Coordinates of C-alpha atoms in Angstrom, one line a residue:
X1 CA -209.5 199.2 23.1
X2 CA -210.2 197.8 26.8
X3 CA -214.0 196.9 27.6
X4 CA -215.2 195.4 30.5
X5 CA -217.7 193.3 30.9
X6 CA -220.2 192.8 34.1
X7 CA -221.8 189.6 33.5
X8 CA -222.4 186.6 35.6
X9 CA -223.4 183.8 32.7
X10 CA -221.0 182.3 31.8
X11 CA -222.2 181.2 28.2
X12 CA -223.0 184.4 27.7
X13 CA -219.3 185.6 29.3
X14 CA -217.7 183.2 26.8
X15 CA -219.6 184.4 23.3
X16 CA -218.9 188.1 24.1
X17 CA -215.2 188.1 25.4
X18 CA -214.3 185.4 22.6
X19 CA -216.2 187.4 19.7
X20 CA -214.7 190.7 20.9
X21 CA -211.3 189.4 21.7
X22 CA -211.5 188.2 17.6
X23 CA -212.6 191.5 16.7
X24 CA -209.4 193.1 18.5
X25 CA -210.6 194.5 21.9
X26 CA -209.1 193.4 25.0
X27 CA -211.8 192.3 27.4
X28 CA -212.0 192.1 31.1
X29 CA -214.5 190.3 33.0
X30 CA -215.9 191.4 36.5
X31 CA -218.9 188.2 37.8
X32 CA -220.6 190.2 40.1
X33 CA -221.6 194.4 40.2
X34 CA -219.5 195.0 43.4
X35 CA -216.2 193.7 41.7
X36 CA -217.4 195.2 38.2
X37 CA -217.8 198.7 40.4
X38 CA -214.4 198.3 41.8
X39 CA -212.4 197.6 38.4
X40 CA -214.6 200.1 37.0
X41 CA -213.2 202.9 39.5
X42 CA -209.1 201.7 39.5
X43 CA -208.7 200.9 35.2
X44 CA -209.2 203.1 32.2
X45 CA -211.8 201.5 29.8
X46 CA -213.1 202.8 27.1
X47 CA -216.4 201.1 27.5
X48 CA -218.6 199.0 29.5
X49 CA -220.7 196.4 29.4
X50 CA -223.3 195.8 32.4
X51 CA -225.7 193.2 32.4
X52 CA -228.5 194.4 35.4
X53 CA -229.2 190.9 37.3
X54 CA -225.9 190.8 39.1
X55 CA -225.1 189.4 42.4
X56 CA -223.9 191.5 45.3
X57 CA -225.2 195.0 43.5
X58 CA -227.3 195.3 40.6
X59 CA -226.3 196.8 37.1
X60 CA -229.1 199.9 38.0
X61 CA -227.1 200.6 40.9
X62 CA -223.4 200.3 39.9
X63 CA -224.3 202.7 36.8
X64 CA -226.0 205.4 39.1
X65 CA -222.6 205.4 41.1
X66 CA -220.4 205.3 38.5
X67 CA -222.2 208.4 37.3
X68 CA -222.6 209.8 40.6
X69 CA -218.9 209.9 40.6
X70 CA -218.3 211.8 37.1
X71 CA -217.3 208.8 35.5
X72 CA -218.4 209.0 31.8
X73 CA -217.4 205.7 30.4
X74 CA -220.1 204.3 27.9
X75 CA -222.1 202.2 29.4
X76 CA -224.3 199.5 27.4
X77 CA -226.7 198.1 29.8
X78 CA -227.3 194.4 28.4
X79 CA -229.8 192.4 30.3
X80 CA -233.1 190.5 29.7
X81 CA -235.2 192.6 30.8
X82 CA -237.0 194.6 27.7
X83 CA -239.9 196.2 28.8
X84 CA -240.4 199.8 28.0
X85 CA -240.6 200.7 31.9
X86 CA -237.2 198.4 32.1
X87 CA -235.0 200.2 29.1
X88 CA -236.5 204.0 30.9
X89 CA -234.8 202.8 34.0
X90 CA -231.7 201.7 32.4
X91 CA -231.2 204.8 30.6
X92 CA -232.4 207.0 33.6
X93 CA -229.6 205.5 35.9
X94 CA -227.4 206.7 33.0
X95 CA -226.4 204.1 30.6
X96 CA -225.5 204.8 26.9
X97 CA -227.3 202.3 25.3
X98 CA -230.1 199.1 26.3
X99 CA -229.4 195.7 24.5
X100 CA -232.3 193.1 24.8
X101 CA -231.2 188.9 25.6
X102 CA -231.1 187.4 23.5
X103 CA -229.2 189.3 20.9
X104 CA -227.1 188.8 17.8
X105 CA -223.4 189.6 18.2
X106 CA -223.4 191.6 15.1
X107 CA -225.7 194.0 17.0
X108 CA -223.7 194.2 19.7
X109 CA -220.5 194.9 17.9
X110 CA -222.3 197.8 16.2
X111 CA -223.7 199.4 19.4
X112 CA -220.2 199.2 21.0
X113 CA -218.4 200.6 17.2
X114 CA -221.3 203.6 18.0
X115 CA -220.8 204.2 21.7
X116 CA -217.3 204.7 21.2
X117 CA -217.4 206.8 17.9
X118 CA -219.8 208.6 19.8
X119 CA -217.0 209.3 22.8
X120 CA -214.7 210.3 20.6
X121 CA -216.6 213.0 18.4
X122 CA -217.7 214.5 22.3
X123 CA -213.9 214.8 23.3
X124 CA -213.4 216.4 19.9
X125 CA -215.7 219.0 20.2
X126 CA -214.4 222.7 20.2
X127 CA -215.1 224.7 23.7
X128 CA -217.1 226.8 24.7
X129 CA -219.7 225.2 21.6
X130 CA -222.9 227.1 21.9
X131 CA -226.5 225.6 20.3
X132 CA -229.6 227.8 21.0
X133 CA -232.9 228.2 19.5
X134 CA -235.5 231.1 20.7
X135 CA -234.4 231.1 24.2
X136 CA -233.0 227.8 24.7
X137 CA -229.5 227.7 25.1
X138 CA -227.3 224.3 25.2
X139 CA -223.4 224.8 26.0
X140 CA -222.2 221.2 24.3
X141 CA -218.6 221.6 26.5
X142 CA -220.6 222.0 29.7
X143 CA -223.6 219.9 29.1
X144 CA -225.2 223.0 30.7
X145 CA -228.7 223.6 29.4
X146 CA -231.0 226.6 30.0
X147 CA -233.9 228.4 28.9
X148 CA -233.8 232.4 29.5
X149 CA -231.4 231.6 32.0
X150 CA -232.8 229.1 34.0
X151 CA -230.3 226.7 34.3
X152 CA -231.6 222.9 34.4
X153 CA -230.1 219.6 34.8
X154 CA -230.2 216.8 31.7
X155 CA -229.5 212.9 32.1
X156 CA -227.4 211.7 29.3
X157 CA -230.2 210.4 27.2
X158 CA -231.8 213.7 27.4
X159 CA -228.6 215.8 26.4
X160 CA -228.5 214.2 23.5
X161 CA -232.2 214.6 22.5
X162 CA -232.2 217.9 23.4
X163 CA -228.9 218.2 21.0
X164 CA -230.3 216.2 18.4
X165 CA -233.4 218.7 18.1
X166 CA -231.6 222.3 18.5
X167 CA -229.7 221.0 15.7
X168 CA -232.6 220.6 13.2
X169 CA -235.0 223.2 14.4
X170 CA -238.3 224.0 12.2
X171 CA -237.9 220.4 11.1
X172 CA -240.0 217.2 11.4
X173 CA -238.3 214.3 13.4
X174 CA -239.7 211.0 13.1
X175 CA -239.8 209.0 15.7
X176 CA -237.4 206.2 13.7
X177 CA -235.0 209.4 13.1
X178 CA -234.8 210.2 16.9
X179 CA -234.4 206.8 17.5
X180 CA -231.0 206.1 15.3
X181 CA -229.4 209.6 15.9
X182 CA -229.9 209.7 19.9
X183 CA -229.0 206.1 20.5
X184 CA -226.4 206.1 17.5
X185 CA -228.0 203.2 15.3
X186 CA -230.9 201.6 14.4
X187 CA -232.3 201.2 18.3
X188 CA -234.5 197.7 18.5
X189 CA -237.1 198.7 20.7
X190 CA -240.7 200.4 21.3
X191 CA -240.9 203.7 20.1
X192 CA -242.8 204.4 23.0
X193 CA -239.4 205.2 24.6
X194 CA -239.4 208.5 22.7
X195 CA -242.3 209.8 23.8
X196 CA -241.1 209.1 27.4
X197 CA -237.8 210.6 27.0
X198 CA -239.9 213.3 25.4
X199 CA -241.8 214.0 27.5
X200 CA -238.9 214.3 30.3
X201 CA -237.7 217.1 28.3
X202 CA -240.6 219.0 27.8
X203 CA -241.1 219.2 31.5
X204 CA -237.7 220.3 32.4
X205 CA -237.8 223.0 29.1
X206 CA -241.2 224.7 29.9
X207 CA -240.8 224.6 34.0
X208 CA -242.0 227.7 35.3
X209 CA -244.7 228.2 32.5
X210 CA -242.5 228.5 29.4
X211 CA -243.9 228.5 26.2
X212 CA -243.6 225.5 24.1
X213 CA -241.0 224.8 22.3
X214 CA -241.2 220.9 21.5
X215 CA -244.3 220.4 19.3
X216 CA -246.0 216.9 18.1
X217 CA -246.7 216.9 14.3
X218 CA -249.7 214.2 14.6
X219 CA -248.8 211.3 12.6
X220 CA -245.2 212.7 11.9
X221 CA -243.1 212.9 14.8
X222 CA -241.4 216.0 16.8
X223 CA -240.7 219.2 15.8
X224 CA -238.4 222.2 17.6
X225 CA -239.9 225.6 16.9
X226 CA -241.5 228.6 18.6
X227 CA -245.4 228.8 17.6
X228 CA -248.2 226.1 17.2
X229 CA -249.8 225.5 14.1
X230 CA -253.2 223.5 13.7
X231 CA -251.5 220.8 12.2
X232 CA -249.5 220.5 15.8
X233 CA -250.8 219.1 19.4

């Protein structure tokens, strides 16, 4: 299992290549985004690792090309910067996963064991796979959503939230339960993130003056389903 790994501290270079290399994966080291772009686009790996200060082009960037050029390697953005505003951008420029410095290696070897299970149950899906709810249809080959055929455009973190929910319609989903199926594991952070990511998705779901789908069960969480009750907001 290849992994490479955009990080320009050293110390932090040596704990993660030396802990991972003990744990079996072979690890490749890129100091700077512009060299971590360029081994990114000429090697197979079956994850990355992107810290976002970088010299010569920051981790933001590299990932936002990377996807801008279809290439779906997991991407764990590690970095120090933890701010709720800081983990949206991370995830908007389309990384996987947000890891906090300073962090326990544990952690990190369990984010990486869940990005890549995560990979390989998506490559493992049958085609043409078909989720819907009401009108909301999400083709889970494609990673086409729409809603009564208006077709609309999901980052990667909302894909899987939108999956998550069409997948337990008419149900209450906490916050905490959003937070360890979409990211994969227990996800250290604010829960504010889920009410950004959302709201995201409600936007893009009810453009064009759709009726709700995604309600808010005050003191509960999220729920997918087609009317409002009082109980909802």
């Amino acid at each position: 299992m290849r992994i490479l790994l955009v990080e320009d501290e050293p110390a932090v270079v040596s704990v993660i290549s030396r802990g991972l290399g003990e744990s079996g994966y072979e690890v490749s080291v890129a100091p700077d985004g512009l060299l971590g772009l360029e081994m990114s686009r000429s090697n197979d790996f079956s994850l990355l690792i992107l810290d976002v200060m970088l010299p010569g082009m920051n981790g933001i960037d590299v990932c936002r090309q990377l996807r801008a050029e279809k290439n779906r390697t997991p991407i764990l953005m590690l970095t120090a910067l933890s701010t709720t505003e800081n983990v949206v951008m991370g995830l908007d420029s389309g990384a996987d996963d947000y890891l906090t410095k300073p962090f326990k290696f544990q952690e990190l070897e369990a984010r990486i064991r869940s990005l890549i299970r995560r990979q390989t149950g998506a490559t493992q899906q049958p085609q043409n796979h078909l989720l819907s709810f009401s009108d909301l249809q999400l083709n889970t080959d494609t990673r086409q959503a729409s809603r009564a055929g208006r077709v609309f455009a999901l980052t990667s973190t909302e894909y899987r939230l939108l999956e998550y929910l069409l997948g337990n319609p008419r149900r209450v989903l906490s916050r905490a339960d959003i937070l360890e199926q979409v990211w994969g594991i227990d996800f250290n952070m604010n829960t504010k993130v889920v009410d950004v990511y959302i709201n995201y998705l409600r936007k893009k779901v009810n453009k064009g003056g759709s009726p709700e789908l995604i309600h808010t069960v005050v003191g509960h969480g999220y729920m997918l389903k087609e009317t409002q009750t009082d109980e909802d907001q």
